[in-house]
Coordinates of C-alpha atoms in Angstrom, one line a residue:
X1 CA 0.0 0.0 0.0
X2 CA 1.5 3.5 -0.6
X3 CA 1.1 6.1 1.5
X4 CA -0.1 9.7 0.8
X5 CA 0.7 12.9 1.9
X6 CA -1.3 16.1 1.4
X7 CA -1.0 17.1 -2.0
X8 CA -3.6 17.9 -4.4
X9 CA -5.1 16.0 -7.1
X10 CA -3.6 14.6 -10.5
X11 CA -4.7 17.3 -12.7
X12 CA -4.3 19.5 -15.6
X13 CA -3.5 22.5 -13.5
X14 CA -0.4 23.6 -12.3
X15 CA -1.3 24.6 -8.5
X16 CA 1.8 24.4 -6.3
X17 CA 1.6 21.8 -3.0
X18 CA 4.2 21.7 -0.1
X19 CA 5.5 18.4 -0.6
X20 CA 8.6 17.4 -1.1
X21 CA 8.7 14.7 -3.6
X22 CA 8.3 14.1 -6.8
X23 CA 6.3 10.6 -7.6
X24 CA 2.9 9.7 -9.0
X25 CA 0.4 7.3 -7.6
X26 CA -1.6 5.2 -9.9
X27 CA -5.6 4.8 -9.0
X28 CA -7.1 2.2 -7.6
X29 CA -10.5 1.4 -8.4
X30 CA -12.5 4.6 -7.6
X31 CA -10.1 6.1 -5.9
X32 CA -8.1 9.5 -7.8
X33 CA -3.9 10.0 -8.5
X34 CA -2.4 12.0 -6.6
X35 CA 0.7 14.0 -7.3
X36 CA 3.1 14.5 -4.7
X37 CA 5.6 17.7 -6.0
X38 CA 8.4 19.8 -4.3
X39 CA 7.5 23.7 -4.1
X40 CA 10.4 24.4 -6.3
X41 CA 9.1 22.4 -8.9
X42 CA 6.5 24.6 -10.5
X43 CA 9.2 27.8 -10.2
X44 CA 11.5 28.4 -13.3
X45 CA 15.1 27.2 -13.4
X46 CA 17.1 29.9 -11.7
X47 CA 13.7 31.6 -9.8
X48 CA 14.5 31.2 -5.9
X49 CA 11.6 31.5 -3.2
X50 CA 12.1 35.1 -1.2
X51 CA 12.4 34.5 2.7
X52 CA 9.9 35.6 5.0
X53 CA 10.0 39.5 5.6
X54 CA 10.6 39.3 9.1
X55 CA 14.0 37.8 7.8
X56 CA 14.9 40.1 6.0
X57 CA 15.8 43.1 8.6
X58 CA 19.2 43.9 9.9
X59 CA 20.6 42.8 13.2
X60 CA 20.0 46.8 14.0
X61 CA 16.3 46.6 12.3
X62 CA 15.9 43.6 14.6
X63 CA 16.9 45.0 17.7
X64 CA 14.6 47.8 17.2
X65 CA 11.7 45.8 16.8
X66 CA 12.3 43.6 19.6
X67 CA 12.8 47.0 21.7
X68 CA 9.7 48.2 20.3
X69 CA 7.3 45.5 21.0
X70 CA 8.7 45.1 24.4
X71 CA 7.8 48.8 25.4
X72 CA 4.3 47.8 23.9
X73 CA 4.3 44.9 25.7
X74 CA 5.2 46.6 28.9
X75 CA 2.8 49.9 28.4
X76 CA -0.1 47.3 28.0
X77 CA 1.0 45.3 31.2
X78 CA 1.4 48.8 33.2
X79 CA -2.5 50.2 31.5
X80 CA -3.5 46.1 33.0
X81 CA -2.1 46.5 36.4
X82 CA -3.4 49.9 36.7
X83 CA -7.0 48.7 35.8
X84 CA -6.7 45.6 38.3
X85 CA -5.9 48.1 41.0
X86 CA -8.5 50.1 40.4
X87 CA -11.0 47.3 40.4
X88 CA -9.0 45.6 43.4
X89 CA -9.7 49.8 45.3
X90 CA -12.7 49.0 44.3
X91 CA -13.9 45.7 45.3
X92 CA -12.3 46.8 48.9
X93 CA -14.4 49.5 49.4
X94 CA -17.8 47.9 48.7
X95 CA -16.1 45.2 50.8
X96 CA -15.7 47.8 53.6
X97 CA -19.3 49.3 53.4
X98 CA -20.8 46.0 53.6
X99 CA -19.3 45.2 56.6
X100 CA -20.5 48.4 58.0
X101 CA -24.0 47.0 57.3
X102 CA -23.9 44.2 58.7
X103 CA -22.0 45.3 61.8
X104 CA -25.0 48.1 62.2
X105 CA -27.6 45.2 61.5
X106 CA -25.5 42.8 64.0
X107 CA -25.5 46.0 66.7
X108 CA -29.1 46.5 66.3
X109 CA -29.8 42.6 66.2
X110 CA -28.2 42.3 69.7
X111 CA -30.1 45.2 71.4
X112 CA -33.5 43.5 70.0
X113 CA -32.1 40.4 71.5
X114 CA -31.1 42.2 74.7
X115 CA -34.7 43.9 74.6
X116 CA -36.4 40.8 74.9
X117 CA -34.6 38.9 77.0
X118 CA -35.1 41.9 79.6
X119 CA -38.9 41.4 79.0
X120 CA -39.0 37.4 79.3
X121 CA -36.1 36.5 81.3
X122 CA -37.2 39.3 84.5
X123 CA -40.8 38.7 84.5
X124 CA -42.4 40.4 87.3
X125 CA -43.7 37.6 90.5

């Protein structure tokens, strides 16, 4: 059995794949050829493939960019920290003023309890 890789059909058209062999499968039964082709292949004899543009920068032009998406990186990580301080001020203070509440509700829970202990407990003989 011979294996495939992805490649694109036997066909008339002259689409490039990114294989990197040259061979042809016969079909079997219903099943299509398939041509397996290097890149290079469909390119004229002395046409080379340009490298990706991020290669192409000088060690300088490199440096730069590297410097320049670290600031980036580090003004987006100061503008997060700010905003999770905020929030953090913020989730404090609505901490704080709900335990205000509930330490009025627990104030005025205890005088009610007081309250009625004085009337049940010291009943009158």
């Amino acid at each position: 059995m011979v294996t495939r890789e992805i490649c694109e059909p036997l066909t008339t058209s002259s689409t490039s794949c990114s294989c990197e062999h040259v061979s042809t499968l016969a079909a079997t039964g219903d099943m299509p050829a398939y041509r397996i082709r290097s890149p290079s292949s469909g390119l004229p004899p002395g046409v080379v493939m340009a490298a990706s543009p991020g290669a192409m920068h000088s060690p300088q032009q490199n440096a730069e960019e590297v410097t320049r998406k670290r600031e980036v990186r580090l003004m987006k990580n100061r503008e997060a920290a700010r905003e999770c301080r905020r929030k953090k001020k913020e989730y404090v203070k609505c901490l704080e003023n709900r335990v205000a509440v509930l330490e009025n509700q627990n104030k005025t829970l205890i005088e009610e309890l007081k309250a009625l202990k004085d009337i049940y407990c010291h009943k009158p003989e």
